[in-house]
Amino acid sequence: MSNLSDLLLLLSLGAVVGLWLKISAAREHAVREARRLCLQHGLQLLDETVGLRALRLHRGSPGRGRIERCYGFEVSLEGDDRKSAHMWMLGTAISALSLPTPDLPVSPVAITGATSASHQTSDNVIPLRPRRADQRLH
C-alpha cells in the first residue's frame, strides 16, 4: 500500500511542477508581448514586470471552454508618469488590450467658456461654482 501512496505523491508533485513550468512559460510570453506592444505604441514598459491579475473561462466554439488570463503591467507615456495597462490572452494570442492614452490638452476656449456663468453651451458639462470659505470638505 505504501508503494501506491508514494506513486500518487510523485505524480501529484510532477503535476505541480509541470503546471508551474507552464505558467512560467506563459508569463514569459506575456512579458515579450508587453515589450512588443509598448515598442509598437511608443510606451515605456516600467520595471520589466508583467503579473497575472485574473483568470476567467472563455467560451469560444460550442462545447469548448478555454482559460483566458489577464496580465497587468505598468507603462510610462513620457518617462515621468506611471499608468497601468492590461492584456488578456487566450493561449499565446492576445484577445483584449487596454493601454493608456495621452491626456489631450484642454483648449483655452473650453476653459473660459466653462467658467463664465452667462455662457450657455449645448454640451453636457455643468460649470462648478467656487467653494465658499465657510464650506468644509470633511
C-alpha positions as a Markdown table, in Angstrom:
| # | Residue | x | y | z |
|---|---|---|---|---|
| 1 | Met | 0.0 | 0.0 | 0.0 |
| 2 | Ser | 2.9 | 2.4 | 0.6 |
| 3 | Asn | 4.1 | 2.0 | -2.9 |
| 4 | Leu | 0.7 | 3.2 | -4.2 |
| 5 | Ser | 0.8 | 6.3 | -1.9 |
| 6 | Asp | 4.4 | 7.0 | -2.9 |
| 7 | Leu | 3.4 | 6.8 | -6.6 |
| 8 | Leu | 0.4 | 9.1 | -6.1 |
| 9 | Leu | 2.7 | 11.6 | -4.2 |
| 10 | Leu | 5.2 | 11.5 | -7.0 |
| 11 | Leu | 2.5 | 12.0 | -9.7 |
| 12 | Ser | 1.0 | 14.9 | -7.8 |
| 13 | Leu | 4.4 | 16.5 | -7.3 |
| 14 | Gly | 5.1 | 16.1 | -11.0 |
| 15 | Ala | 1.8 | 17.7 | -11.9 |
| 16 | Val | 2.5 | 20.7 | -9.7 |
| 17 | Val | 6.0 | 21.1 | -11.2 |
| 18 | Gly | 4.5 | 20.8 | -14.7 |
| 19 | Leu | 1.8 | 23.3 | -14.0 |
| 20 | Trp | 4.4 | 25.8 | -12.6 |
| 21 | Leu | 6.6 | 25.4 | -15.7 |
| 22 | Lys | 3.6 | 26.0 | -18.0 |
| 23 | Ile | 2.5 | 29.1 | -16.0 |
| 24 | Ser | 6.1 | 30.5 | -16.1 |
| 25 | Ala | 6.4 | 30.0 | -19.8 |
| 26 | Ala | 3.0 | 31.7 | -20.3 |
| 27 | Arg | 4.2 | 34.7 | -18.2 |
| 28 | Glu | 7.5 | 34.9 | -20.1 |
| 29 | His | 5.5 | 35.0 | -23.4 |
| 30 | Ala | 3.3 | 37.8 | -21.9 |
| 31 | Val | 6.4 | 39.8 | -21.0 |
| 32 | Arg | 7.7 | 39.5 | -24.6 |
| 33 | Glu | 4.2 | 40.6 | -25.9 |
| 34 | Ala | 4.1 | 43.5 | -23.5 |
| 35 | Arg | 7.5 | 44.7 | -24.6 |
| 36 | Arg | 6.5 | 44.4 | -28.3 |
| 37 | Leu | 3.2 | 46.3 | -27.7 |
| 38 | Cys | 5.0 | 49.1 | -25.7 |
| 39 | Leu | 7.5 | 49.5 | -28.5 |
| 40 | Gln | 4.7 | 49.5 | -31.1 |
| 41 | His | 2.7 | 52.1 | -29.3 |
| 42 | Gly | 5.6 | 54.3 | -28.2 |
| 43 | Leu | 5.3 | 53.5 | -24.5 |
| 44 | Gln | 7.9 | 52.5 | -21.9 |
| 45 | Leu | 7.4 | 49.2 | -20.0 |
| 46 | Leu | 8.2 | 50.0 | -16.4 |
| 47 | Asp | 10.1 | 47.6 | -14.1 |
| 48 | Glu | 10.0 | 45.0 | -17.0 |
| 49 | Thr | 7.4 | 43.1 | -15.0 |
| 50 | Val | 4.1 | 41.6 | -16.0 |
| 51 | Gly | 1.9 | 39.9 | -13.4 |
| 52 | Leu | -1.1 | 37.6 | -13.6 |
| 53 | Arg | -4.1 | 39.5 | -12.4 |
| 54 | Ala | -7.1 | 37.4 | -13.2 |
| 55 | Leu | -8.3 | 34.1 | -14.8 |
| 56 | Arg | -11.7 | 33.6 | -16.5 |
| 57 | Leu | -13.4 | 30.9 | -18.6 |
| 58 | His | -13.7 | 31.9 | -22.2 |
| 59 | Arg | -16.3 | 30.1 | -24.3 |
| 60 | Gly | -15.2 | 30.1 | -27.9 |
| 61 | Ser | -16.6 | 27.3 | -30.1 |
| 62 | Pro | -19.6 | 25.3 | -28.8 |
| 63 | Gly | -18.6 | 22.8 | -26.1 |
| 64 | Arg | -15.1 | 24.1 | -25.7 |
| 65 | Gly | -14.0 | 26.4 | -22.9 |
| 66 | Arg | -10.6 | 27.8 | -22.5 |
| 67 | Ile | -8.8 | 29.7 | -19.7 |
| 68 | Glu | -8.3 | 33.4 | -20.5 |
| 69 | Arg | -5.5 | 35.1 | -18.5 |
| 70 | Cys | -5.3 | 38.8 | -17.6 |
| 71 | Tyr | -1.8 | 40.2 | -17.2 |
| 72 | Gly | -1.3 | 43.6 | -15.7 |
| 73 | Phe | 1.8 | 45.8 | -16.2 |
| 74 | Glu | 2.7 | 49.5 | -15.8 |
| 75 | Val | 3.8 | 51.8 | -18.6 |
| 76 | Ser | 5.0 | 55.3 | -18.9 |
| 77 | Leu | 3.9 | 57.7 | -21.6 |
| 78 | Glu | 6.6 | 60.4 | -21.3 |
| 79 | Gly | 9.0 | 58.9 | -18.8 |
| 80 | Asp | 7.8 | 60.8 | -15.7 |
| 81 | Asp | 4.4 | 59.1 | -15.2 |
| 82 | Arg | 3.1 | 55.7 | -14.3 |
| 83 | Lys | -0.1 | 54.2 | -15.8 |
| 84 | Ser | -1.5 | 50.7 | -15.6 |
| 85 | Ala | -2.2 | 48.6 | -18.6 |
| 86 | His | -3.9 | 45.2 | -19.0 |
| 87 | Met | -3.6 | 42.4 | -21.6 |
| 88 | Trp | -6.0 | 39.4 | -21.9 |
| 89 | Met | -4.5 | 36.3 | -23.5 |
| 90 | Leu | -6.0 | 33.1 | -24.8 |
| 91 | Gly | -3.1 | 30.6 | -25.2 |
| 92 | Thr | -0.4 | 32.7 | -26.9 |
| 93 | Ala | -2.8 | 35.1 | -28.7 |
| 94 | Ile | -3.9 | 38.5 | -27.3 |
| 95 | Ser | -7.6 | 38.6 | -27.0 |
| 96 | Ala | -8.0 | 42.1 | -25.5 |
| 97 | Leu | -5.7 | 45.0 | -24.7 |
| 98 | Ser | -6.1 | 48.1 | -22.5 |
| 99 | Leu | -3.4 | 50.7 | -22.9 |
| 100 | Pro | -3.4 | 54.3 | -21.5 |
| 101 | Thr | -3.7 | 57.2 | -23.9 |
| 102 | Pro | -2.1 | 60.6 | -23.6 |
| 103 | Asp | -4.2 | 63.3 | -22.0 |
| 104 | Leu | -5.5 | 65.7 | -24.6 |
| 105 | Pro | -4.7 | 69.3 | -23.9 |
| 106 | Val | -7.7 | 71.4 | -23.0 |
| 107 | Ser | -8.2 | 74.4 | -25.2 |
| 108 | Pro | -8.4 | 77.9 | -23.7 |
| 109 | Val | -11.8 | 78.5 | -25.3 |
| 110 | Ala | -13.2 | 75.5 | -23.4 |
| 111 | Ile | -11.8 | 76.7 | -20.1 |
| 112 | Thr | -13.1 | 80.3 | -20.4 |
| 113 | Gly | -16.5 | 79.0 | -21.7 |
| 114 | Ala | -16.9 | 76.7 | -18.7 |
| 115 | Thr | -16.1 | 79.3 | -16.1 |
| 116 | Ser | -18.4 | 82.0 | -17.3 |
| 117 | Ala | -21.9 | 81.6 | -15.8 |
| 118 | Ser | -23.6 | 83.6 | -18.6 |
| 119 | His | -22.2 | 81.4 | -21.4 |
| 120 | Gln | -24.7 | 78.8 | -22.5 |
| 121 | Thr | -23.3 | 75.7 | -24.3 |
| 122 | Ser | -25.0 | 72.7 | -25.7 |
| 123 | Asp | -22.7 | 70.2 | -24.1 |
| 124 | Asn | -23.4 | 68.2 | -21.0 |
| 125 | Val | -20.7 | 69.9 | -18.8 |
| 126 | Ile | -22.1 | 71.7 | -15.8 |
| 127 | Pro | -19.8 | 74.5 | -14.6 |
| 128 | Leu | -19.0 | 74.4 | -10.9 |
| 129 | Arg | -19.3 | 77.3 | -8.6 |
| 130 | Pro | -16.3 | 78.3 | -6.4 |
| 131 | Arg | -16.5 | 76.9 | -2.9 |
| 132 | Arg | -17.2 | 79.4 | -0.2 |
| 133 | Ala | -14.7 | 79.8 | 2.7 |
| 134 | Asp | -17.2 | 78.5 | 5.3 |
| 135 | Gln | -17.8 | 75.2 | 3.4 |
| 136 | Arg | -15.6 | 72.4 | 4.6 |
| 137 | Leu | -14.7 | 69.2 | 2.7 |
| 138 | His | -14.9 | 67.0 | 5.8 |
